[in-house]
PDB file of C-alpha atoms in Angstrom:
ATOM      1  CA  MET A   1      11.401 -24.078  32.745  1.00  0.00           C
ATOM      2  CA  GLN A   2       8.923 -25.838  30.707  1.00  0.00           C
ATOM      3  CA  THR A   3       7.872 -25.586  27.825  1.00  0.00           C
ATOM      4  CA  THR A   4       4.129 -27.281  26.155  1.00  0.00           C
ATOM      5  CA  VAL A   5       2.809 -26.924  22.556  1.00  0.00           C
ATOM      6  CA  THR A   6      -0.651 -25.704  22.319  1.00  0.00           C
ATOM      7  CA  PRO A   7      -2.150 -27.971  20.033  1.00  0.00           C
ATOM      8  CA  THR A   8      -4.927 -27.276  17.719  1.00  0.00           C
ATOM      9  CA  ARG A   9      -8.090 -26.600  17.403  1.00  0.00           C
ATOM     10  CA  THR A  10      -8.565 -27.210  13.830  1.00  0.00           C
ATOM     11  CA  GLU A  11      -5.779 -28.854  11.464  1.00  0.00           C
ATOM     12  CA  LEU A  12      -6.166 -27.265   7.953  1.00  0.00           C
ATOM     13  CA  PRO A  13      -6.063 -29.829   5.184  1.00  0.00           C
ATOM     14  CA  LEU A  14      -2.889 -29.860   3.201  1.00  0.00           C
ATOM     15  CA  LEU A  15      -4.782 -30.096  -0.096  1.00  0.00           C
ATOM     16  CA  SER A  16      -2.561 -33.954  -1.174  1.00  0.00           C
ATOM     17  CA  ASP A  17      -4.702 -35.433   1.862  1.00  0.00           C
ATOM     18  CA  CYS A  18      -8.748 -33.967   1.299  1.00  0.00           C
ATOM     19  CA  CYS A  19      -8.409 -31.042  -1.330  1.00  0.00           C
ATOM     20  CA  SER A  20      -9.287 -30.101  -4.555  1.00  0.00           C
ATOM     21  CA  PRO A  21      -8.834 -26.784  -5.780  1.00  0.00           C
ATOM     22  CA  VAL A  22     -12.156 -24.522  -6.321  1.00  0.00           C
ATOM     23  CA  VAL A  23     -10.806 -23.797  -9.954  1.00  0.00           C
ATOM     24  CA  ARG A  24     -10.639 -27.196 -10.371  1.00  0.00           C
ATOM     25  CA  GLY A  25     -13.363 -29.483  -8.326  1.00  0.00           C
ATOM     26  CA  ILE A  26     -15.857 -29.525  -6.087  1.00  0.00           C
ATOM     27  CA  ILE A  27     -14.697 -29.485  -2.452  1.00  0.00           C
ATOM     28  CA  GLN A  28     -16.978 -31.485  -0.336  1.00  0.00           C
ATOM     29  CA  PRO A  29     -18.935 -30.065   3.164  1.00  0.00           C
ATOM     30  CA  ALA A  30     -16.215 -30.888   6.078  1.00  0.00           C
ATOM     31  CA  GLU A  31     -13.746 -29.702   4.322  1.00  0.00           C
ATOM     32  CA  ALA A  32     -15.243 -26.355   2.809  1.00  0.00           C
ATOM     33  CA  GLU A  33     -16.276 -25.560   6.640  1.00  0.00           C
ATOM     34  CA  THR A  34     -12.444 -26.293   7.667  1.00  0.00           C
ATOM     35  CA  LEU A  35     -11.283 -24.480   4.838  1.00  0.00           C
ATOM     36  CA  ALA A  36     -13.553 -21.922   5.548  1.00  0.00           C
ATOM     37  CA  GLY A  37     -12.155 -20.937   9.466  1.00  0.00           C
ATOM     38  CA  GLY A  38      -8.947 -19.971   7.718  1.00  0.00           C
ATOM     39  CA  PHE A  39      -9.826 -17.821   5.319  1.00  0.00           C
ATOM     40  CA  LYS A  40     -12.604 -16.260   8.374  1.00  0.00           C
ATOM     41  CA  ALA A  41      -9.566 -15.685  10.795  1.00  0.00           C
ATOM     42  CA  LEU A  42      -7.085 -13.833   7.678  1.00  0.00           C
ATOM     43  CA  ALA A  43     -10.288 -11.599   7.347  1.00  0.00           C
ATOM     44  CA  ASP A  44      -8.656  -9.657   9.476  1.00  0.00           C
ATOM     45  CA  PRO A  45      -6.350  -6.914   8.829  1.00  0.00           C
ATOM     46  CA  THR A  46      -4.617  -7.242  12.418  1.00  0.00           C
ATOM     47  CA  ARG A  47      -4.565 -11.323  12.705  1.00  0.00           C
ATOM     48  CA  LEU A  48      -3.143 -10.520   7.970  1.00  0.00           C
ATOM     49  CA  ARG A  49      -0.297  -8.232  10.217  1.00  0.00           C
ATOM     50  CA  LEU A  50       0.620 -10.324  13.074  1.00  0.00           C
ATOM     51  CA  ILE A  51       1.246 -13.425  10.137  1.00  0.00           C
ATOM     52  CA  SER A  52       3.483 -11.474   9.129  1.00  0.00           C
ATOM     53  CA  LEU A  53       6.017 -10.239  11.582  1.00  0.00           C
ATOM     54  CA  VAL A  54       5.611 -14.470  13.074  1.00  0.00           C
ATOM     55  CA  ALA A  55       7.170 -14.768   9.643  1.00  0.00           C
ATOM     56  CA  ALA A  56      10.055 -11.907   9.620  1.00  0.00           C
ATOM     57  CA  HIS A  57      10.755 -12.819  12.244  1.00  0.00           C
ATOM     58  CA  GLU A  58      14.276 -13.813  13.336  1.00  0.00           C
ATOM     59  CA  ASP A  59      13.901 -18.119  13.304  1.00  0.00           C
ATOM     60  CA  ALA A  60      10.125 -17.727  12.264  1.00  0.00           C
ATOM     61  CA  GLU A  61       8.818 -17.737  15.596  1.00  0.00           C
ATOM     62  CA  ALA A  62       7.533 -14.212  17.268  1.00  0.00           C
ATOM     63  CA  CYS A  63       6.791 -14.061  21.497  1.00  0.00           C
ATOM     64  CA  VAL A  64       3.247 -12.383  22.020  1.00  0.00           C
ATOM     65  CA  CYS A  65       5.513  -9.575  23.634  1.00  0.00           C
ATOM     66  CA  GLU A  66       7.128  -8.663  21.021  1.00  0.00           C
ATOM     67  CA  LEU A  67       4.264  -8.305  18.504  1.00  0.00           C
ATOM     68  CA  THR A  68       2.201  -5.248  20.204  1.00  0.00           C
ATOM     69  CA  ASP A  69       4.123  -2.374  20.438  1.00  0.00           C
ATOM     70  CA  PRO A  70       4.036  -3.239  16.417  1.00  0.00           C
ATOM     71  CA  VAL A  71       0.908  -3.410  15.912  1.00  0.00           C
ATOM     72  CA  GLY A  72      -0.539  -0.944  18.424  1.00  0.00           C
ATOM     73  CA  LEU A  73      -2.951  -3.221  20.402  1.00  0.00           C
ATOM     74  CA  SER A  74      -2.727  -4.536  24.464  1.00  0.00           C
ATOM     75  CA  GLN A  75      -1.687  -7.933  24.522  1.00  0.00           C
ATOM     76  CA  PRO A  76      -4.632  -9.152  26.177  1.00  0.00           C
ATOM     77  CA  THR A  77      -5.775  -7.634  22.157  1.00  0.00           C
ATOM     78  CA  VAL A  78      -2.910  -9.346  20.561  1.00  0.00           C
ATOM     79  CA  SER A  79      -3.719 -12.787  22.625  1.00  0.00           C
ATOM     80  CA  HIS A  80      -6.946 -12.868  21.334  1.00  0.00           C
ATOM     81  CA  HIS A  81      -6.326 -12.518  17.869  1.00  0.00           C
ATOM     82  CA  LEU A  82      -3.250 -14.524  17.990  1.00  0.00           C
ATOM     83  CA  LYS A  83      -5.131 -17.308  19.513  1.00  0.00           C
ATOM     84  CA  ILE A  84      -8.084 -16.754  16.400  1.00  0.00           C
ATOM     85  CA  LEU A  85      -5.016 -17.930  14.549  1.00  0.00           C
ATOM     86  CA  VAL A  86      -4.209 -20.682  16.317  1.00  0.00           C
ATOM     87  CA  ASP A  87      -7.676 -22.349  16.854  1.00  0.00           C
ATOM     88  CA  ALA A  88      -7.779 -21.614  12.802  1.00  0.00           C
ATOM     89  CA  GLY A  89      -4.797 -23.861  12.049  1.00  0.00           C
ATOM     90  CA  ILE A  90      -2.349 -21.094  11.028  1.00  0.00           C
ATOM     91  CA  LEU A  91       0.050 -20.647  13.775  1.00  0.00           C
ATOM     92  CA  THR A  92       1.395 -23.542  16.500  1.00  0.00           C
ATOM     93  CA  ARG A  93       1.552 -22.072  20.375  1.00  0.00           C
ATOM     94  CA  GLU A  94       4.128 -22.755  22.648  1.00  0.00           C
ATOM     95  CA  GLN A  95       4.405 -21.783  26.245  1.00  0.00           C
ATOM     96  CA  ARG A  96       7.838 -20.274  27.737  1.00  0.00           C
ATOM     97  CA  GLY A  97       7.761 -20.123  31.539  1.00  0.00           C
ATOM     98  CA  LYS A  98       4.677 -16.779  31.607  1.00  0.00           C
ATOM     99  CA  TRP A  99       5.293 -15.748  27.431  1.00  0.00           C
ATOM    100  CA  ALA A 100       4.232 -17.569  24.885  1.00  0.00           C
ATOM    101  CA  TYR A 101       5.741 -18.175  21.158  1.00  0.00           C
ATOM    102  CA  TYR A 102       4.427 -18.359  17.903  1.00  0.00           C
ATOM    103  CA  ARG A 103       5.389 -20.017  15.078  1.00  0.00           C
ATOM    104  CA  LEU A 104       3.813 -20.828  11.455  1.00  0.00           C
ATOM    105  CA  VAL A 105       2.387 -24.455  10.917  1.00  0.00           C
ATOM    106  CA  PRO A 106       4.235 -25.211   7.230  1.00  0.00           C
ATOM    107  CA  GLY A 107       1.558 -25.293   4.751  1.00  0.00           C
ATOM    108  CA  ALA A 108      -1.071 -23.392   5.959  1.00  0.00           C
ATOM    109  CA  LEU A 109      -1.278 -20.870   4.437  1.00  0.00           C
ATOM    110  CA  ASP A 110       0.039 -22.600   1.440  1.00  0.00           C
ATOM    111  CA  ALA A 111      -2.836 -24.636   1.628  1.00  0.00           C
ATOM    112  CA  LEU A 112      -5.945 -21.931   1.442  1.00  0.00           C
ATOM    113  CA  ALA A 113      -3.909 -20.135  -1.352  1.00  0.00           C
ATOM    114  CA  ALA A 114      -4.317 -23.078  -3.586  1.00  0.00           C
ATOM    115  CA  LEU A 115      -7.642 -23.923  -3.192  1.00  0.00           C
ATOM    116  CA  ILE A 116      -8.707 -20.250  -4.632  1.00  0.00           C
ATOM    117  CA  ALA A 117      -5.468 -21.226  -6.793  1.00  0.00           C
ATOM    118  CA  SER A 118      -6.286 -20.985 -10.472  1.00  0.00           C
ATOM    119  CA  PRO A 119      -5.800 -23.666 -13.136  1.00  0.00           C
ATOM    120  CA  ALA A 120      -1.948 -23.905 -14.729  1.00  0.00           C
ATOM    121  CA  ASP A 121      -2.021 -22.966 -18.520  1.00  0.00           C
TER     122      ASP A 121
END
């Protein structure tokens, strides 16, 4: 059985690498574009549920076949939503035989959250 990992098209930057939180400074246009892609991917109730399902699943990894029933959508529709999350750099995808497995990208959600977090008092 061959295992492949699909690279993400857009990697969300870690704040320590490139970005200052909006409430503390001004981000550059390229940074804003990249981060906006992440927020756009999160701006859908189904995708938010899929992220929570993957994160809560055993070993924080879930097969697409395990995600269709909880969200009540067909496998092609769930795969479409998962592809958007992979393209935004929030999830990674690993093909195992005929099934795809998804896992959160470490730090991806932290980077988005930190961008809009209030400064510490």
